[in-house]
Short mmCIF file of C-alpha atoms in Angstrom, two decimals:
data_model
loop_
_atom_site.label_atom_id
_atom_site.label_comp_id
_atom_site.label_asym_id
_atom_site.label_seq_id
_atom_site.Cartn_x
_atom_site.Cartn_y
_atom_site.Cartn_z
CA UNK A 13 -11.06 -0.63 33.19
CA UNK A 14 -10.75 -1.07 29.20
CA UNK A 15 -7.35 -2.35 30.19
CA UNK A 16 -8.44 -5.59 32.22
CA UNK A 17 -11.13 -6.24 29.51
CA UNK A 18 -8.68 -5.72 27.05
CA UNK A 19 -6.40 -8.51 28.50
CA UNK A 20 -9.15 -10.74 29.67
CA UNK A 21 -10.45 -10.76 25.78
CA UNK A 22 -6.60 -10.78 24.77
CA UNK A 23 -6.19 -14.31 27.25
CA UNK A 24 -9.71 -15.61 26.16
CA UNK A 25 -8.64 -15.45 22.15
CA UNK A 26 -5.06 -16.90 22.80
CA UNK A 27 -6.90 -19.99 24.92
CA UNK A 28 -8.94 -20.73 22.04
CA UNK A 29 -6.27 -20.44 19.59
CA UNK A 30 -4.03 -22.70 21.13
CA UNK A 31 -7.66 -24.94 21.87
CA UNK A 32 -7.80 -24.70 18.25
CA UNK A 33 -4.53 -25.64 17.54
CA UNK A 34 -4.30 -28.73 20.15
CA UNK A 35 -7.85 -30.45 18.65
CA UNK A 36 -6.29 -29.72 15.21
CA UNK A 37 -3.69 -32.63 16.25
CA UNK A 38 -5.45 -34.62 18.35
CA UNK A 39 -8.41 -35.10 16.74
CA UNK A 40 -8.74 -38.71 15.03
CA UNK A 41 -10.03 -37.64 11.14
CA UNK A 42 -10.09 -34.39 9.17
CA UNK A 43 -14.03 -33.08 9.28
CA UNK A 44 -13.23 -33.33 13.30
CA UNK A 45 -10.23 -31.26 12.31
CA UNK A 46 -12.01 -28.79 10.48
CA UNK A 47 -14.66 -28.57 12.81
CA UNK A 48 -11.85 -27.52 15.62
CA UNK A 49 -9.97 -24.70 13.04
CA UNK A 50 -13.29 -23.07 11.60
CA UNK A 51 -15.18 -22.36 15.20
CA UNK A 52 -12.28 -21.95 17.77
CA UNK A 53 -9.69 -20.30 16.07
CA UNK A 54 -12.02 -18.14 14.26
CA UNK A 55 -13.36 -17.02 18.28
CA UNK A 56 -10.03 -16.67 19.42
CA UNK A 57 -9.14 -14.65 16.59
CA UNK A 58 -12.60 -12.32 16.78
CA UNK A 59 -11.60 -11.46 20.69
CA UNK A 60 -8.32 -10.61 19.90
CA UNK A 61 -9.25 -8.46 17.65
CA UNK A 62 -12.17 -6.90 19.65
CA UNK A 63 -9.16 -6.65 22.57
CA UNK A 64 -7.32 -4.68 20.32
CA UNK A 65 -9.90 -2.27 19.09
CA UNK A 66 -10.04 -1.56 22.78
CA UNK A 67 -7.12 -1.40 23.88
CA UNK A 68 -6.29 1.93 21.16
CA UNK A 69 -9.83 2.96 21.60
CA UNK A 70 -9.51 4.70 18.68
CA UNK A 71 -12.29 4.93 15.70
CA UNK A 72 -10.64 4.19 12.84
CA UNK A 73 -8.86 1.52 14.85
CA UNK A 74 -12.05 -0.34 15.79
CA UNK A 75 -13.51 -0.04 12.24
CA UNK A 76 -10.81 -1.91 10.74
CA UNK A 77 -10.52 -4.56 13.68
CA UNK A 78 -14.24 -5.05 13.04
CA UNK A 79 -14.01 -4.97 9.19
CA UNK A 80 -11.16 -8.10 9.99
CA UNK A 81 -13.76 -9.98 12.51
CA UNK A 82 -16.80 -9.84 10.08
CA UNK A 83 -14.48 -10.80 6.96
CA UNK A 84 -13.21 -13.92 9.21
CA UNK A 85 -17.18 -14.57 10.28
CA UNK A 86 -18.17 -14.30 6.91
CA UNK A 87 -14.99 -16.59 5.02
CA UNK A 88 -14.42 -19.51 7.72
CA UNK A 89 -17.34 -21.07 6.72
CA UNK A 90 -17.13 -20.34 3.15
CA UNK A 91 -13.59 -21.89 3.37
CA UNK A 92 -14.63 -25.12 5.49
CA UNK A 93 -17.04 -25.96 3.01
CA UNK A 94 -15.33 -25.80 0.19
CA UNK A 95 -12.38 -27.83 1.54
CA UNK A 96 -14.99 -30.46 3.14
CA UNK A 97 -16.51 -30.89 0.16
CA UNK A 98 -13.39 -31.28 -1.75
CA UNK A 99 -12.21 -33.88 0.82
CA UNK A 100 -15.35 -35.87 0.84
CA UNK A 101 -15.11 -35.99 -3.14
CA UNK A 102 -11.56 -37.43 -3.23
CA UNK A 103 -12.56 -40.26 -0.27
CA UNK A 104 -10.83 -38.77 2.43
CA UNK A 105 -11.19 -41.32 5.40
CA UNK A 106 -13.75 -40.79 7.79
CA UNK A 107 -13.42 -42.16 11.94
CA UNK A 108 -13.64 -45.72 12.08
CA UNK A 109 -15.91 -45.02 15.15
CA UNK A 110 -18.34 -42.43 12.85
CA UNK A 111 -22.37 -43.12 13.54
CA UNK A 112 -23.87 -41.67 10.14
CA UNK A 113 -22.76 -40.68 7.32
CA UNK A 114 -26.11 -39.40 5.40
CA UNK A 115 -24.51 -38.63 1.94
CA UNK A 116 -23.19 -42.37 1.65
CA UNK A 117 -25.11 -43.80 -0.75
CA UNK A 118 -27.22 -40.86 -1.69
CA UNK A 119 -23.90 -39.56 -4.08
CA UNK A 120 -22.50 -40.81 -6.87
CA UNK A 121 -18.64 -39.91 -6.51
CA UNK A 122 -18.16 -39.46 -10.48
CA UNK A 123 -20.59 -37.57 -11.78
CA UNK A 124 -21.28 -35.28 -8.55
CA UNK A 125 -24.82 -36.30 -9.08
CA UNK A 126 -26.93 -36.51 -6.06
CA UNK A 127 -29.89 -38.99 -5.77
CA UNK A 128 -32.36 -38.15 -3.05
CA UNK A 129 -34.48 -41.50 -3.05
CA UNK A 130 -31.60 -44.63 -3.78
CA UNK A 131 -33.38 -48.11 -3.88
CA UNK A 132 -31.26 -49.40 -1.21
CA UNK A 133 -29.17 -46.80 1.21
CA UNK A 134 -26.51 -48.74 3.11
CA UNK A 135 -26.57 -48.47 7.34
CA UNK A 136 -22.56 -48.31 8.48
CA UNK A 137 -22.31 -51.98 9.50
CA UNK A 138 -23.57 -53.34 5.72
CA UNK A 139 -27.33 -53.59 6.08
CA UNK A 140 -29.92 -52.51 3.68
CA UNK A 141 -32.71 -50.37 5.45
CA UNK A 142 -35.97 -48.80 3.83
CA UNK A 143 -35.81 -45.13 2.80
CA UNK A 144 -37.62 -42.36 5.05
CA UNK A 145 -39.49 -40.78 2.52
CA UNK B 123 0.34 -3.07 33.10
CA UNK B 124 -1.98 -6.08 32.62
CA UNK B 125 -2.38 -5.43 28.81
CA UNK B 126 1.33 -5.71 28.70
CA UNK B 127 1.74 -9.05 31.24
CA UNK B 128 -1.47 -10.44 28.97
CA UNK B 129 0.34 -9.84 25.58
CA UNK B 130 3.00 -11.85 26.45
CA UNK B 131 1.37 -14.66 27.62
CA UNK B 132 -1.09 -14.55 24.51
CA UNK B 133 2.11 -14.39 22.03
CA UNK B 134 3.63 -17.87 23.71
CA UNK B 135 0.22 -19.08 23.82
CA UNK B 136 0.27 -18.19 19.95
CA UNK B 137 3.47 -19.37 19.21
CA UNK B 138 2.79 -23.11 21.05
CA UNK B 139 -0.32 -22.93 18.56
CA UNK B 140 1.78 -22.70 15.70
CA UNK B 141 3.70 -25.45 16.08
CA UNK B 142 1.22 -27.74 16.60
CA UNK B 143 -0.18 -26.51 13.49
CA UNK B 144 2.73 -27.40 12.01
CA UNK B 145 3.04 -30.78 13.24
CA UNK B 146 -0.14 -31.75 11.75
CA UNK B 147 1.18 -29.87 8.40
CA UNK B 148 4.21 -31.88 8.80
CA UNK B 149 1.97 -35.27 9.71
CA UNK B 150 -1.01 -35.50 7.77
CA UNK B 151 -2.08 -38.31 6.74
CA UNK B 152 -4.05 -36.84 3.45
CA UNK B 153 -3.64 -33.44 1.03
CA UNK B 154 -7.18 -31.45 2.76
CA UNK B 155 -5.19 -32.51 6.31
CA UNK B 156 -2.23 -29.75 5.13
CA UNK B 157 -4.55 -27.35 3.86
CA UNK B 158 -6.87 -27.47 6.83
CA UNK B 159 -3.54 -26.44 8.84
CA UNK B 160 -2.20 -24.23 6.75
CA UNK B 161 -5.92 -22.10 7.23
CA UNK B 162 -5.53 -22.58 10.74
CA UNK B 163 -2.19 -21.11 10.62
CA UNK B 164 -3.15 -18.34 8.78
CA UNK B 165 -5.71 -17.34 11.36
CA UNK B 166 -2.74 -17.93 13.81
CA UNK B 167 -0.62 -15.34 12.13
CA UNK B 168 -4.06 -12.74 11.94
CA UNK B 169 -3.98 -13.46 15.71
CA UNK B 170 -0.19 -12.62 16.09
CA UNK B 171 -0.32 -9.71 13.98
CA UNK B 172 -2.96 -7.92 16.31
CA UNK B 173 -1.00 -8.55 19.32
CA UNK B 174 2.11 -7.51 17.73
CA UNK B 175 0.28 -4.12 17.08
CA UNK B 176 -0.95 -3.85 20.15
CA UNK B 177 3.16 -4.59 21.61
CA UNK B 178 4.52 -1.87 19.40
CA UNK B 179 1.38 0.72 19.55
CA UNK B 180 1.24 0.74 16.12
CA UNK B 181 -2.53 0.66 14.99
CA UNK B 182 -1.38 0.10 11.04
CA UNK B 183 -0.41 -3.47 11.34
CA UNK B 184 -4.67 -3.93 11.57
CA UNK B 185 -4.31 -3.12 7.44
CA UNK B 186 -1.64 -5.83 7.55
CA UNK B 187 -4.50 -8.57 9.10
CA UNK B 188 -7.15 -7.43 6.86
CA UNK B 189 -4.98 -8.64 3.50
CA UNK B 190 -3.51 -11.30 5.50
CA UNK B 191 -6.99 -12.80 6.28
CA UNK B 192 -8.14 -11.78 2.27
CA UNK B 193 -5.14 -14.15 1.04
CA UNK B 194 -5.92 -16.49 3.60
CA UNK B 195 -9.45 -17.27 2.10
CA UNK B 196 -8.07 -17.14 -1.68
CA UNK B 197 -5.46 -20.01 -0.85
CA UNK B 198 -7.95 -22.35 1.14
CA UNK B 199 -10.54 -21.69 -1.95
CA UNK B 200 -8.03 -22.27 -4.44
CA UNK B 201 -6.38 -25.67 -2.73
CA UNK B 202 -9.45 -26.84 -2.22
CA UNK B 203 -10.67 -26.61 -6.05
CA UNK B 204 -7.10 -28.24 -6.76
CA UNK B 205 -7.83 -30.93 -4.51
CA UNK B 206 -11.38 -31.36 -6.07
CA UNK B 207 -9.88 -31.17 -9.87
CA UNK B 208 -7.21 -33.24 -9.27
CA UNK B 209 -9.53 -36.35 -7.83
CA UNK B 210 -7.69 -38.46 -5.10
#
């Protein structure tokens, strides 16, 4: 019975791996990217882990496969962020085809300084619109 | 009997994975484009290592996923504080 689970979870991980791996090329800029690695591959790598612990059924087996699953829960999005932020700092391209970018406008690139109320946020196609708050 | 049928597929699966990580390491456009693949690859190789324990029954190659992930995190960290100091 722990066998078929096993290698149900085992399939399930190595789906969303290779998910993971396919949006990581085919998707058009990098926070799409990102947003593929982080969730997908950090799934398919939590099942295969939790296949593992039971396929050796074992104790000291399953505490380190989940000591491996919450250290990849807790870093992915730790790592994303950092590397998002980094990208959006440098001006990495975002998809010509992107609705709303909120920070645009609301940043200034050089000093990292954020302004929460600017006198005249920018709309994607050029027009000046009143602030929200 | 289905464990062993399920860990082959899983380490072709993991292998196709791999190199399409690499052709976006190989392709992209911009520096975070690399490092986002290179993370993705290292969760690819966390994956691999835990079914290549479970191949040769050997329960200690979990210790080897635990650092693996560890250095993992360190390297995205530290490339993306490069890529933050360094400006575009």
């Amino acid at each position: 019975m722990s066998d078929i689970i096993s290698g149900v979870l085992l399939l399930a991980g190595a789906t969303f791996m290779l998910l993971a791996a396919v949006g990581v090329v085919r998707m058009p800029d990098l926070f799409t990217r990102m947003q593929t690695t982080t969730k997908s591959a950090t799934l398919g790598a939590g099942s295969m882990l939790l296949a593992a612990a039971l396929y050796f059924g074992d104790l000291g087996v399953t505490t380190r496969a989940l000591a491996v699953i919450s250290f990849l829960f807790l870093t992915a999005p730790v790592a994303a962020h950092m590397i998002g932020r980094a990208a959006y700092f440098v001006g990495v391209p975002l998809w010509k085809e992107t609705i709303v970018d909120e920070l645009r406008g609301h940043y200034d690139r050089r000093t990292h300084d954020l302004i929460s109320n600017p006198t005249m946020p920018i709309t994607r196609d050029g027009n000046t619109t009143e602030s929200s708050n | 009997m289905m464990v062993t049928i399920a860990v082959i597929i899983a380490l072709a699966m993991l292998s196709v994975a791999l190199l399409l990580a690499l052709v976006r390491l190989a392709r992209g456009p911009s520096l975070p484009d690399r490092v986002v693949a290179l993370d993705l690859m290292g969760t690819l190789a966390v994956g691999m290592i835990t079914v290549y324990a479970m191949t040769t029954q050997q329960p200690v190659f979990l210790d080897v996923a635990i650092v693996l992930a560890l250095i993992s995190f360190l390297g995205t960290v530290a490339f993306a504080r490069y890529v933050e100091k360094r400006g575009s």
